[in-house]
mmCIF file of C-alpha atoms in Angstrom:
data_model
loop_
_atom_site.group_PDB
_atom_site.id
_atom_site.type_symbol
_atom_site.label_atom_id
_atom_site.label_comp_id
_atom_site.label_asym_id
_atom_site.label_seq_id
_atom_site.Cartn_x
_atom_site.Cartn_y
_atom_site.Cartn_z
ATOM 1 C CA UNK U 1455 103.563 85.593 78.924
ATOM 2 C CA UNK U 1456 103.584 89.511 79.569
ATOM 3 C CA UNK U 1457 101.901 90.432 75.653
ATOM 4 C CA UNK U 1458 99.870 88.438 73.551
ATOM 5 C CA UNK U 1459 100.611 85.049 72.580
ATOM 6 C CA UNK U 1460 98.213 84.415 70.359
ATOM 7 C CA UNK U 1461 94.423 83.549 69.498
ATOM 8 C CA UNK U 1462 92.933 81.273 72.937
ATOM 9 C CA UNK U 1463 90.932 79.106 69.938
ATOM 10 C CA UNK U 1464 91.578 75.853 67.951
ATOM 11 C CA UNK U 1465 91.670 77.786 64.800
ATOM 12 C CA UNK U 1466 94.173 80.138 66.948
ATOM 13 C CA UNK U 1467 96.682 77.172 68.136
ATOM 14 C CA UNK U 1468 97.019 75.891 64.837
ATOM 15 C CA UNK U 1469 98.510 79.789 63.355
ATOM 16 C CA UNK U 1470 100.092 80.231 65.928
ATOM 17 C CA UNK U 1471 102.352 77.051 65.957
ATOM 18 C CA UNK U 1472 101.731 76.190 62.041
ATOM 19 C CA UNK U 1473 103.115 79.985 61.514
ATOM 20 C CA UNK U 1474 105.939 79.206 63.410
ATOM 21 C CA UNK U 1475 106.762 76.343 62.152
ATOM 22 C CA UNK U 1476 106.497 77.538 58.166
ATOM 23 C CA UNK U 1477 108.760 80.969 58.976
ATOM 24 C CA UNK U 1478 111.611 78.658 60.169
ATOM 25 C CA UNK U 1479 111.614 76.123 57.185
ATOM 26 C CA UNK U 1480 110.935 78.806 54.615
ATOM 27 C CA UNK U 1481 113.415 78.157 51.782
ATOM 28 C CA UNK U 1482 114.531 74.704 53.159
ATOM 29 C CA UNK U 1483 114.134 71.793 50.839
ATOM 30 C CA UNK U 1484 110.750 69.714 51.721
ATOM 31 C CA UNK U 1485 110.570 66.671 53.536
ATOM 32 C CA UNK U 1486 108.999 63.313 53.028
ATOM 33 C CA UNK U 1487 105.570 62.618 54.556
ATOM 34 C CA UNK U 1488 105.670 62.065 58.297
ATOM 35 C CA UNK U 1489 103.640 58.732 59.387
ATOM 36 C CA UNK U 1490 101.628 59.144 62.038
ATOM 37 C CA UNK U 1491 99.930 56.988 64.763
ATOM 38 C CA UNK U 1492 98.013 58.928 66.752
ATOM 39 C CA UNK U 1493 96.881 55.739 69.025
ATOM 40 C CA UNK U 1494 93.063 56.005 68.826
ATOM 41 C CA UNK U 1495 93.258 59.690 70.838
ATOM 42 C CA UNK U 1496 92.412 62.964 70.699
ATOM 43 C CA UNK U 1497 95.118 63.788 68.843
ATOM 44 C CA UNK U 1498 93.920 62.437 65.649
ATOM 45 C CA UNK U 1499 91.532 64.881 64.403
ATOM 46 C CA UNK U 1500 93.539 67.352 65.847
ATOM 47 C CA UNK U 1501 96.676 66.629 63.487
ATOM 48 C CA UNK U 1502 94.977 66.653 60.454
ATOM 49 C CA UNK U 1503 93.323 69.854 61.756
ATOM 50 C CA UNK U 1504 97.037 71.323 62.304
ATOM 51 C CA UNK U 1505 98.028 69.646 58.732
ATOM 52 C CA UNK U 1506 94.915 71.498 57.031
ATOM 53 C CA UNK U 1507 95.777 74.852 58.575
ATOM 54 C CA UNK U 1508 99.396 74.875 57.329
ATOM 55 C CA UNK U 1509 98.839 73.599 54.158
ATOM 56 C CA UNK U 1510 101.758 73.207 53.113
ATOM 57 C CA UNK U 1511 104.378 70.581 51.785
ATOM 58 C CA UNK U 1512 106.542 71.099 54.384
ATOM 59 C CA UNK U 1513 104.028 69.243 56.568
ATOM 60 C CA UNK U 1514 102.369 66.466 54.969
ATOM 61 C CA UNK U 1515 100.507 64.091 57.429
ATOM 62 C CA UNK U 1516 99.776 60.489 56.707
ATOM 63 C CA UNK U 1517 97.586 59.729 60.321
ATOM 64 C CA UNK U 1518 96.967 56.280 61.069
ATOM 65 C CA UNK U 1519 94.946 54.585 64.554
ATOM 66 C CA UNK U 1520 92.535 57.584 64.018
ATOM 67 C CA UNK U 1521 89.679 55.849 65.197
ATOM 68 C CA UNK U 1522 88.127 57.613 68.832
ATOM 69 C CA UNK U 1523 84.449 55.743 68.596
ATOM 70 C CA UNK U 1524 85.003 52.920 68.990
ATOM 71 C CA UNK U 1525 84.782 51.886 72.901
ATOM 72 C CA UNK U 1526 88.148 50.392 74.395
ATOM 73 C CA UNK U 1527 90.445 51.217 71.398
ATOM 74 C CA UNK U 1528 92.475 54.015 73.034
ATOM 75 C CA UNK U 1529 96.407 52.739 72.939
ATOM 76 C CA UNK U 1530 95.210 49.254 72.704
ATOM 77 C CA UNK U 1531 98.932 47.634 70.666
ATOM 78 C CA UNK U 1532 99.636 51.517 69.621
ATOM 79 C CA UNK U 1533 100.936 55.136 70.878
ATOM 80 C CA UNK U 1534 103.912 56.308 71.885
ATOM 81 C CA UNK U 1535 104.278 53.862 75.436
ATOM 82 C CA UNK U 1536 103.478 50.933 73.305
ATOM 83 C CA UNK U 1537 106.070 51.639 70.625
ATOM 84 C CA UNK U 1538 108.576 52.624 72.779
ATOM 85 C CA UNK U 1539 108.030 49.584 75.662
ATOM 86 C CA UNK U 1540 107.977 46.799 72.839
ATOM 87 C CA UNK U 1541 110.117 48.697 70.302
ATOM 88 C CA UNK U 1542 108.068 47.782 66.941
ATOM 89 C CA UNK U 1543 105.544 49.015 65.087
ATOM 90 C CA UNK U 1544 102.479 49.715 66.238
ATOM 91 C CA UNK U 1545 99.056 48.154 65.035
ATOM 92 C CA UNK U 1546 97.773 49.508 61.967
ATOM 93 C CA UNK U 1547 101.162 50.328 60.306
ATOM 94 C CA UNK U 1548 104.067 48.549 58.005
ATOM 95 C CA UNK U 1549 107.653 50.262 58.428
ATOM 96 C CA UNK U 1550 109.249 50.645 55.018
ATOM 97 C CA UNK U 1551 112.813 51.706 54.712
ATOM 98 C CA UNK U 1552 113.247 55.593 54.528
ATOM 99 C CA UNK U 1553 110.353 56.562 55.697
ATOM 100 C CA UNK U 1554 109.333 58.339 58.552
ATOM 101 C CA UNK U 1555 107.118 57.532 61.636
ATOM 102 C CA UNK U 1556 106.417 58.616 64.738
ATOM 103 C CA UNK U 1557 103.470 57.765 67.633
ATOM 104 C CA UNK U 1558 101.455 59.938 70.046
ATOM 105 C CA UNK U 1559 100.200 59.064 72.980
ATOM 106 C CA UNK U 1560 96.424 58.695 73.441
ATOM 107 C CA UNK U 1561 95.887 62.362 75.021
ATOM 108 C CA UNK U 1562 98.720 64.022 73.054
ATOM 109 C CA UNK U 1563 100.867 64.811 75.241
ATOM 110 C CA UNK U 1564 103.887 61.825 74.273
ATOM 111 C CA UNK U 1565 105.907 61.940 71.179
ATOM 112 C CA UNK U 1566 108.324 59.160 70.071
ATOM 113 C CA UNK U 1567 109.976 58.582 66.375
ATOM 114 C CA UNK U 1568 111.223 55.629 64.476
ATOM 115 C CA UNK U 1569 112.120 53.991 61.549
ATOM 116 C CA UNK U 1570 113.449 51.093 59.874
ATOM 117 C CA UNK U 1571 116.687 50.818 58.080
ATOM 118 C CA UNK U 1572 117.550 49.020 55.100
ATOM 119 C CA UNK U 1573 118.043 46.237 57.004
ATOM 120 C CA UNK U 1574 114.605 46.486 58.406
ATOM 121 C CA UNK U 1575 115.942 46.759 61.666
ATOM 122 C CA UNK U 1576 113.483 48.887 64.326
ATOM 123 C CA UNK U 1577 115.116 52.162 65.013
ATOM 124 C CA UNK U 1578 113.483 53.986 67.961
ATOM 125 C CA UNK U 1579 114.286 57.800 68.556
ATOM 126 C CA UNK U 1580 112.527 58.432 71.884
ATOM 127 C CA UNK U 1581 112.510 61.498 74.710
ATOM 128 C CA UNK U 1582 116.705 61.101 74.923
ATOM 129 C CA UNK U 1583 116.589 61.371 71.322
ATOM 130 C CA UNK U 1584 114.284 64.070 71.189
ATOM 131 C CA UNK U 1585 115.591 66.558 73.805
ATOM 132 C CA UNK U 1586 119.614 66.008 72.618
ATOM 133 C CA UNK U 1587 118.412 66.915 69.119
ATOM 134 C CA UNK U 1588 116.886 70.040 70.290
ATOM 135 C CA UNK U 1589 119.668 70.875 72.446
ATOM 136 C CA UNK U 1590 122.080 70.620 69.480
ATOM 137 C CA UNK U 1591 119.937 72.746 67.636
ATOM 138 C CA UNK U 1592 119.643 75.470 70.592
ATOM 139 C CA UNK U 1593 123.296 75.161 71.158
ATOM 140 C CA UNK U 1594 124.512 75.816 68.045
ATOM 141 C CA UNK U 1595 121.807 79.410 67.740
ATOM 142 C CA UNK U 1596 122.917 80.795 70.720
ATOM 143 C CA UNK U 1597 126.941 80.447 69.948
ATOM 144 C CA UNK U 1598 126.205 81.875 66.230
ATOM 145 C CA UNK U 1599 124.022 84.641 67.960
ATOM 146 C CA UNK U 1600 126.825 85.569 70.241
ATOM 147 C CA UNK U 1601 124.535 86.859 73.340
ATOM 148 C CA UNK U 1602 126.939 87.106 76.657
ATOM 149 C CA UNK U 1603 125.251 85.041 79.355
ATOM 150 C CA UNK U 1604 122.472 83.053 76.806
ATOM 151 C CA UNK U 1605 123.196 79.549 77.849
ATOM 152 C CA UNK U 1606 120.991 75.861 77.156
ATOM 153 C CA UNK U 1607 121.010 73.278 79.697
ATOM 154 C CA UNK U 1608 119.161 69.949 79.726
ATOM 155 C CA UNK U 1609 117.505 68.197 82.222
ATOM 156 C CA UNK U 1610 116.934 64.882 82.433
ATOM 157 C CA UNK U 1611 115.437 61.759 84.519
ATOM 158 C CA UNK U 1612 117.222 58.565 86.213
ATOM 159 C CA UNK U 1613 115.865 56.788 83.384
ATOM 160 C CA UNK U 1614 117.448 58.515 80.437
ATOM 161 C CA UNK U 1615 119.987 56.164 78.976
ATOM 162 C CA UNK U 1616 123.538 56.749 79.463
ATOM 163 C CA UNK U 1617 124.651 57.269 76.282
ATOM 164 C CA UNK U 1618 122.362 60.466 75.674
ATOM 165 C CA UNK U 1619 123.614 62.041 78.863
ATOM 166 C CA UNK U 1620 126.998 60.927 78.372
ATOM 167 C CA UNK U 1621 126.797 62.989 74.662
ATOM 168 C CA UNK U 1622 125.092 65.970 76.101
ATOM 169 C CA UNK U 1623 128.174 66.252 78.514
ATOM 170 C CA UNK U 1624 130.922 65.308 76.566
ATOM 171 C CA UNK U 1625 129.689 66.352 72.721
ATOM 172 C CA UNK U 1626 127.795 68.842 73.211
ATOM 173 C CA UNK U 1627 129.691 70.238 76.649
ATOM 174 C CA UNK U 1628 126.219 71.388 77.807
ATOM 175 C CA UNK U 1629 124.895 71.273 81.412
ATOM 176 C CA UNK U 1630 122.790 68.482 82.638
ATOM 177 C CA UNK U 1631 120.796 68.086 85.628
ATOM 178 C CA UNK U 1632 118.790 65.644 87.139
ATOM 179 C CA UNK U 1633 115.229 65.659 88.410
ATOM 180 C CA UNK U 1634 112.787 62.636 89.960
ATOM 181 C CA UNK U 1635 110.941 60.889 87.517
ATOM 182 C CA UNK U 1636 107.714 63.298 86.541
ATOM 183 C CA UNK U 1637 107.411 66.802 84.086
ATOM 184 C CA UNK U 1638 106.217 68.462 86.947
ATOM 185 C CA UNK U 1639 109.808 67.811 88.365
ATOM 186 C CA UNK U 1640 111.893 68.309 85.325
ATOM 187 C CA UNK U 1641 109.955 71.731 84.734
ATOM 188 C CA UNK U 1642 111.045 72.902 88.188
ATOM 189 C CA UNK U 1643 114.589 72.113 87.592
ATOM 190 C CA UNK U 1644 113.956 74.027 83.925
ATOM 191 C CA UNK U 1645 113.025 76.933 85.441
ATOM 192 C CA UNK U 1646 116.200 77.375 86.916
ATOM 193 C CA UNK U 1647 118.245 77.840 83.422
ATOM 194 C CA UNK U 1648 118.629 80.324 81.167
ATOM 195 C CA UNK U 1649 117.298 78.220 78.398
ATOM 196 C CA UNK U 1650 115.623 74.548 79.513
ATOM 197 C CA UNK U 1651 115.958 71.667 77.438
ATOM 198 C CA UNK U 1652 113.514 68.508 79.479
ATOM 199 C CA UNK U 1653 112.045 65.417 77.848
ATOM 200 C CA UNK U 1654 111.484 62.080 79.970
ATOM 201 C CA UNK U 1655 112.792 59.430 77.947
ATOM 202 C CA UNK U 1656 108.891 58.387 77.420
ATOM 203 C CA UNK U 1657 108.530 61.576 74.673
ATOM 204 C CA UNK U 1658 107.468 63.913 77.438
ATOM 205 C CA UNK U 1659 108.984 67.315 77.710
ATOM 206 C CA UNK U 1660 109.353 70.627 76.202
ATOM 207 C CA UNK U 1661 111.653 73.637 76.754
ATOM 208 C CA UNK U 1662 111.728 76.887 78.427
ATOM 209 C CA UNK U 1663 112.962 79.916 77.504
ATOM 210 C CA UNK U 1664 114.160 81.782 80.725
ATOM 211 C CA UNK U 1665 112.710 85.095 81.591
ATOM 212 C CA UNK U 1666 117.095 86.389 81.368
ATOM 213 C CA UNK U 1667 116.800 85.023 77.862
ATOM 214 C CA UNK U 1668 113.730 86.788 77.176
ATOM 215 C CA UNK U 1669 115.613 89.978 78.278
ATOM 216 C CA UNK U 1670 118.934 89.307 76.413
ATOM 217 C CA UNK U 1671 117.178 87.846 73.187
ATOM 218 C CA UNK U 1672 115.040 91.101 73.339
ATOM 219 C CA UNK U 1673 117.760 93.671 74.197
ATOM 220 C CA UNK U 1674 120.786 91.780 71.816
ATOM 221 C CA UNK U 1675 121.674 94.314 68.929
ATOM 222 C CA UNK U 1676 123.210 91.952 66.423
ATOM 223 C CA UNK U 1677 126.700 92.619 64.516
ATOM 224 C CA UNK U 1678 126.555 90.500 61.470
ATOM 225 C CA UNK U 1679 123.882 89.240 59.031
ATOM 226 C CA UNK U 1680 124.691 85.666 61.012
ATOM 227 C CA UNK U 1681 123.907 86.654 64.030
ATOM 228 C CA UNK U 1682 120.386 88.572 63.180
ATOM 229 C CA UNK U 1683 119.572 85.436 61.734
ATOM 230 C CA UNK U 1684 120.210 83.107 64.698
ATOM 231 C CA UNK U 1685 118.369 85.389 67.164
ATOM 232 C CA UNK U 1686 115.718 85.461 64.709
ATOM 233 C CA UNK U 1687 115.704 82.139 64.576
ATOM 234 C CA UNK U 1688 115.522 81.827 68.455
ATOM 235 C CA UNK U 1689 112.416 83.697 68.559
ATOM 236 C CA UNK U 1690 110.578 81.942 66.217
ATOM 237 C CA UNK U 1691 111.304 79.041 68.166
ATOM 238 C CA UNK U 1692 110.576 80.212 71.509
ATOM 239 C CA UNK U 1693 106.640 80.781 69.488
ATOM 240 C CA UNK U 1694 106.578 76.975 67.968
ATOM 241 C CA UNK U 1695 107.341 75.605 71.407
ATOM 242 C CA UNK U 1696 104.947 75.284 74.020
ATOM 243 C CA UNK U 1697 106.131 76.062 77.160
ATOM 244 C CA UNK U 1698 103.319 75.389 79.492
ATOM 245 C CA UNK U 1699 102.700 71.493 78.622
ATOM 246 C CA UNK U 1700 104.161 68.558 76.906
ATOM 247 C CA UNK U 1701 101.919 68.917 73.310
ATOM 248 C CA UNK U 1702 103.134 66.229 71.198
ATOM 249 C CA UNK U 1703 101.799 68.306 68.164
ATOM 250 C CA UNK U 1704 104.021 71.362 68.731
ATOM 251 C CA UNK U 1705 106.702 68.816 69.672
ATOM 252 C CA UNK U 1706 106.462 67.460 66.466
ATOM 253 C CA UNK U 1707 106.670 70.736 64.686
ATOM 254 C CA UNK U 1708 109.433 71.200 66.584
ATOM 255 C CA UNK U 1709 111.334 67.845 65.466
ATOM 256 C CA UNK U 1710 110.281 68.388 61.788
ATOM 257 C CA UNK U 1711 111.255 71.754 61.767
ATOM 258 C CA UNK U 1712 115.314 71.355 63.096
ATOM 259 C CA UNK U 1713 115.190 68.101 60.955
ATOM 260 C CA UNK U 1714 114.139 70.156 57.645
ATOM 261 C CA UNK U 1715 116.862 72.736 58.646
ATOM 262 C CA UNK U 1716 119.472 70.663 59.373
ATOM 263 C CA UNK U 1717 118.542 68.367 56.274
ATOM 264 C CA UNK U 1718 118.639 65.336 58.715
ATOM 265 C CA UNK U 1719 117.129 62.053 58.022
ATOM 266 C CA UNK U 1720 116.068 60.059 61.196
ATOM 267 C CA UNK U 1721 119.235 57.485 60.329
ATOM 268 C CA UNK U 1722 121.397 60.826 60.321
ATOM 269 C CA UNK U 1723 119.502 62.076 63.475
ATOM 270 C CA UNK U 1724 119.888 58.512 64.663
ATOM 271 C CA UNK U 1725 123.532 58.313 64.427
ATOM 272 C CA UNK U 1726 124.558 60.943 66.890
ATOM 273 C CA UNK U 1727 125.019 58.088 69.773
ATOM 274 C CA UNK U 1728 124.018 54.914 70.566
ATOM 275 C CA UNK U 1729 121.691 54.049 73.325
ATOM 276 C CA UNK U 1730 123.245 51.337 75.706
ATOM 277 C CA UNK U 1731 121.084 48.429 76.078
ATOM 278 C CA UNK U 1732 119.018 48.813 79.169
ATOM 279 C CA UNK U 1733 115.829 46.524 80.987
ATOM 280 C CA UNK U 1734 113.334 47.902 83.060
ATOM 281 C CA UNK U 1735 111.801 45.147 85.799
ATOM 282 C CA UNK U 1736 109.347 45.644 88.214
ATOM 283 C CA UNK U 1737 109.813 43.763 91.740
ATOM 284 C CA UNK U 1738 106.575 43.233 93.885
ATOM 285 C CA UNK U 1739 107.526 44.058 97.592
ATOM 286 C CA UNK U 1740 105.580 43.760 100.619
ATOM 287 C CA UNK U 1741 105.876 47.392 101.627
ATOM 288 C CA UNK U 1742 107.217 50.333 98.956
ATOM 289 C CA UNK U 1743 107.323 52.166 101.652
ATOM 290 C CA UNK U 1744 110.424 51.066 103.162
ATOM 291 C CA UNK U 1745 111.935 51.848 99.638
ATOM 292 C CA UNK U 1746 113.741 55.440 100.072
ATOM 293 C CA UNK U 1747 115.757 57.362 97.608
ATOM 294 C CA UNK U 1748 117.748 60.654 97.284
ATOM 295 C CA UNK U 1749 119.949 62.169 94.130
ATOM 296 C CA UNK U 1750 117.189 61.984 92.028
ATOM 297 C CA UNK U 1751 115.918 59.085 92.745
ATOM 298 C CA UNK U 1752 119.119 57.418 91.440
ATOM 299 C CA UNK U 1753 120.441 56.135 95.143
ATOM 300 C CA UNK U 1754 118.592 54.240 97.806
ATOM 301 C CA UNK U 1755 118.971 55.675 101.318
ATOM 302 C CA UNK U 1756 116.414 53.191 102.643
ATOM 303 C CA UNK U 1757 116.575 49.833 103.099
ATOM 304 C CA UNK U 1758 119.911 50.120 104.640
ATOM 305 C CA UNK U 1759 122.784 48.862 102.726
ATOM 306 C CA UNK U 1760 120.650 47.718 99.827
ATOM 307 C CA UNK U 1761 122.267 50.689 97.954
ATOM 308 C CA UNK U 1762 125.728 49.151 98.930
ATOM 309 C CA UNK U 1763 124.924 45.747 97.024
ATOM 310 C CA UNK U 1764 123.572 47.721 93.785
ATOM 311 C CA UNK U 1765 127.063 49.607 93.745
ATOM 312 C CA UNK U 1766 128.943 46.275 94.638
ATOM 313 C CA UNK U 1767 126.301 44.565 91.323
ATOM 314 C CA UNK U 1768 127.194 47.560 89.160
ATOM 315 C CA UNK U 1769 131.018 47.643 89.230
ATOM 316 C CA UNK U 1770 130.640 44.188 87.994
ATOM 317 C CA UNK U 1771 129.742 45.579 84.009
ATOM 318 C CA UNK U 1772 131.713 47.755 81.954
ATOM 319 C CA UNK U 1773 129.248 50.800 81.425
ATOM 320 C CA UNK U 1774 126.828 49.801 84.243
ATOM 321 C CA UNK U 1775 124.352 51.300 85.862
ATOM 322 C CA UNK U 1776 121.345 50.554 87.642
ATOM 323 C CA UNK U 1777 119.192 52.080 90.729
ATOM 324 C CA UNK U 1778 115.966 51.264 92.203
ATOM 325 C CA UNK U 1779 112.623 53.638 93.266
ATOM 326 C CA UNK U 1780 109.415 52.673 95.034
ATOM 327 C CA UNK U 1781 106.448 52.759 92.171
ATOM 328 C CA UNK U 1782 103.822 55.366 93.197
ATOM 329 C CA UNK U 1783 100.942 53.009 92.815
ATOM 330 C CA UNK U 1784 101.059 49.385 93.744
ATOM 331 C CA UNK U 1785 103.555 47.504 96.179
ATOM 332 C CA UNK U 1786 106.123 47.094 93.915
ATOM 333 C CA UNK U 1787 109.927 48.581 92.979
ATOM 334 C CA UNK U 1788 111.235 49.256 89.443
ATOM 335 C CA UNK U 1789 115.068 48.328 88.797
ATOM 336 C CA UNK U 1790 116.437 49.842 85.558
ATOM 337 C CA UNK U 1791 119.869 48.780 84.445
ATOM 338 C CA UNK U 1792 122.048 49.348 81.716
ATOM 339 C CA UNK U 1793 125.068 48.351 80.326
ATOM 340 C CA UNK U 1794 127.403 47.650 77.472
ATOM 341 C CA UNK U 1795 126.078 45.382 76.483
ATOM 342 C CA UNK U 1796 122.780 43.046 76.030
ATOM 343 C CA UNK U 1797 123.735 40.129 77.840
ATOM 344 C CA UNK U 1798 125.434 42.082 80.657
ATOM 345 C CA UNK U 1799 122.685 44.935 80.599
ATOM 346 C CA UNK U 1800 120.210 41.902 81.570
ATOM 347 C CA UNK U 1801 122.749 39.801 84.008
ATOM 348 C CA UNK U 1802 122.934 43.087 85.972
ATOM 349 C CA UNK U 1803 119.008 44.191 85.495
ATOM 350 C CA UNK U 1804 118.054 40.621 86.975
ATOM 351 C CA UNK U 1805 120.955 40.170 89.340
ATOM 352 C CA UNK U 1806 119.713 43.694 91.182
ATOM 353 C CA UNK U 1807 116.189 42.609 90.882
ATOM 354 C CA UNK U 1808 117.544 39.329 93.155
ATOM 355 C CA UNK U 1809 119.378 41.433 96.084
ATOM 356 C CA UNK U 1810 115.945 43.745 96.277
ATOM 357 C CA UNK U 1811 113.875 40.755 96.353
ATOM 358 C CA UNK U 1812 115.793 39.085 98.943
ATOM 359 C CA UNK U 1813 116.502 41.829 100.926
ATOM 360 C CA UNK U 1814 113.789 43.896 101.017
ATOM 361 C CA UNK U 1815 111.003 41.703 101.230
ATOM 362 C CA UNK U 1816 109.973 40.409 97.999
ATOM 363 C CA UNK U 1817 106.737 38.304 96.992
ATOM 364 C CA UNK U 1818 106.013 36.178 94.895
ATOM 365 C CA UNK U 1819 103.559 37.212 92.085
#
C-alpha cells in the first residue's frame, strides 16, 4: 500500500487485524465461542496468539488439533479439505447443536465453517458460503454509503456450486466472473473490479479493494450520519482483510465480524441458498494432455466432440451441470457435476465420467 499498513511483526499482525476487527463489532451484542480445528498446523499457536492479543469477548477461541510435534499429524482426518471433502467433523471434536465450528487448513491459509442443527444434521458453510456472505455484507455498505461508481463483484471458480452463483446473480444482482481453478487466477480477475469479492469453494480467497475505490472511499464527503457510518465501516474493513494472501485468521475475523453485525447465526447465515448436490470424480487417462479446455475451464475444446456428449449428458437433469479439466499432476481428469438432485447429481457425475473414459482413453486403476 502507498502509507503504512501497520507493524511488519507477529505482535504487529495481531493489532493490526484484532484492532480492526474490535472497532467494527464495538457495541454489537457478543457471540458464542467459535470452535476451532486448526488441523495440527501452524495456525494453532498462532490463533490463540491472535485470541490473547484481542482479549476480548467478542473473540473467544476454543482451538482444538493443536498438536505440531508430533511427526505425521498435520491434516491427518482434520482441516479444512478434510471437513469439507467428507462433510463431518473432524477428529478431535463432537458437534453439538448451536454451536459454532470452523477448520483451517494445515498452513492457514483455508477456512471452512459448520455446524449441526437440531437435528444433528452436518451443515457445511464453505468458500461459496464464505465469499456470498461477504459480498452481501459489501453490497449492502456501498449502497448505504452512496459513492457514484463504488461497485462489488465476485469471482468465482468452475467448481463453485450453482446455487451460490445463481444467488449472487439473481439475489444479490452483483457481477460474477469466472477464473481457472487457482487464487493466483481468481486474484487476476479481482484486480479488475472496483471492489473484488474471490474465495475457491475450498475456503481460499480474500477481497480486494480497487485502487478507484481507494480514491472514491478517500475523496467521498458523506451527507447523512448513515452514510459516514458505512464508509467508515468500509475502511475498517478494507484494514481487517488481507489483501495480499488467503490468511484463514483474518478470514475468520472477517466472518465473525459481519456475523456479530448482522446478528447471524450460522443456520441464519446458512439459509440464504441451498447448495445443489454435486460429486467430484477423478478419471485416470492415458494422456491429460489431450484434455483441453477454454471458458474457464468449464468447456472442453480438446478431445473433439467430447464436449458435445457432456452437453448432450447435461440436458438430461433438471439443474445440471458438469465439465471436465486435465489434473495438473498425475494422468488423470476430474468431472464435477451437479444437479437437483442427489440421485440425478450422481447419475450425471458417473454417466460423464463413462463418455471420458471411453472416449478419451481411460485406464483402469
Amino acid at each position: 500500500t502507498p502509507a503504512a499498513y501497520g507493524e511488519p511483526t507477529e505482535a504487529g499482525y495481531y493489532e493490526k487485524y484484532g484492532q480492526a476487527f474490535l472497532r467494527l463489532v464495538d457495541g454489537r451484542p457478543t457471540p458464542s465461542p467459535l470452535h476451532i480445528d486448526a488441523a495440527n498446523g501452524v495456525g494453532a499457536p498462532q490463533v490463540r496468539k491472535l485470541a490473547a492479543a484481542i482479549n476480548s469477548p467478542y473473540f473467544t477461541a476454543d482451538v482444538s488439533n493443536s498438536d505440531t510435534e508430533t511427526l505425521g499429524r498435520l491434516n491427518i482426518d482434520c482441516g479444512a479439505d478434510y471437513v469439507k471433502s467428507n462433510q463431518r467433523a473432524p477428529a478431535g471434536m463432537v458437534l453439538k447443536p448451536g454451536s459454532r465450528y470452523c477448520s483451517f487448513d494445515g498452513d492457514a491459509d483455508r477456512i471452512v465453517y459448520y455446524f449441526v442443527d437440531e437435528h444433528g444434521t452436518f451443515r457445511l458453510l464453505d468458500g461459496d458460503k464464505i465469499s456470498t456472505l461477504v459480498a452481501t455484507y459489501l453490497r449492502d455498505l456501498v449502497a448505504t454509503a452512496g459513492i457514484d461508481d463504488l461497485h462489488v463483484g465476485v469471482v468465482q471458480t468452475a467448481y463453485a456450486n450453482g446455487s451460490s452463483t445463481s444467488y449472487i446473480k439473481d439475489t444479490l444482482k452483483l457481477p460474477t466472473a469466472f477464473a481457472k481453478t487457482g487464487v493466483k487466477h481468481l486474484h487476476h480477475e479481482a484486480e479488475k473490479m472496483s471492489i473484488g469479492v474471490y474465495f475457491e469453494a475450498n475456503g481460499h480467497g480474500t477481497v480486494l479493494f480497487g485502487p478507484s475505490a481507494v480514491a472514491r472511499l478517500r475523496d467521498a464527503t458523506p451527507q447523512t450520519p448513515a452514510q459516514a457510518d458505512a464508509i467508515q465501516r468500509l475502511w475498517i474493513l478494507r484494514d481487517l482483510i488481507n489483501e495480499s494472501v488467503g490468511d484463514a485468521m483474518s478470514d475468520m475475523l472477517l466472518v465473525e465480524a459481519i456475523l456479530i453485525c448482522k446478528d447471524w447465526t450460522l443456520s441464519q447465515w446458512n439459509a440464504a441458498y441451498t447448495d445443489l448436490p454435486s460429486r467430484l470424480l477423478k478419471v485416470v487417462v492415458a494422456d491429460r494432455t489431450i484434455f483441453k479446455t477454454t471458458n474457464a475451464e468449464q468447456t472442453l475444446t480438446s478431445p473433439a466432440d467430447l464436449q458435445n456428449v457432456v452437453d448432450s449428458l447435461v440436458g438430461k437433469f433438471p439443474r445440471g451441470r458438469s465439465f471436465v479439466r486435465p489434473s495438473g499432476t498425475e494422468d488423470a481428469v476430474r468431472v464435477y457435476a451437479e444437479a437437483a438432485t442427489r440421485a440425478d447429481c450422481d447419475q450425471l457425475a458417473y454417466s460423464v465420467a463413462g463418455a471420458v473414459f471411453d472416449k478419451a482413453g481411460g485406464r483402469g486403476e
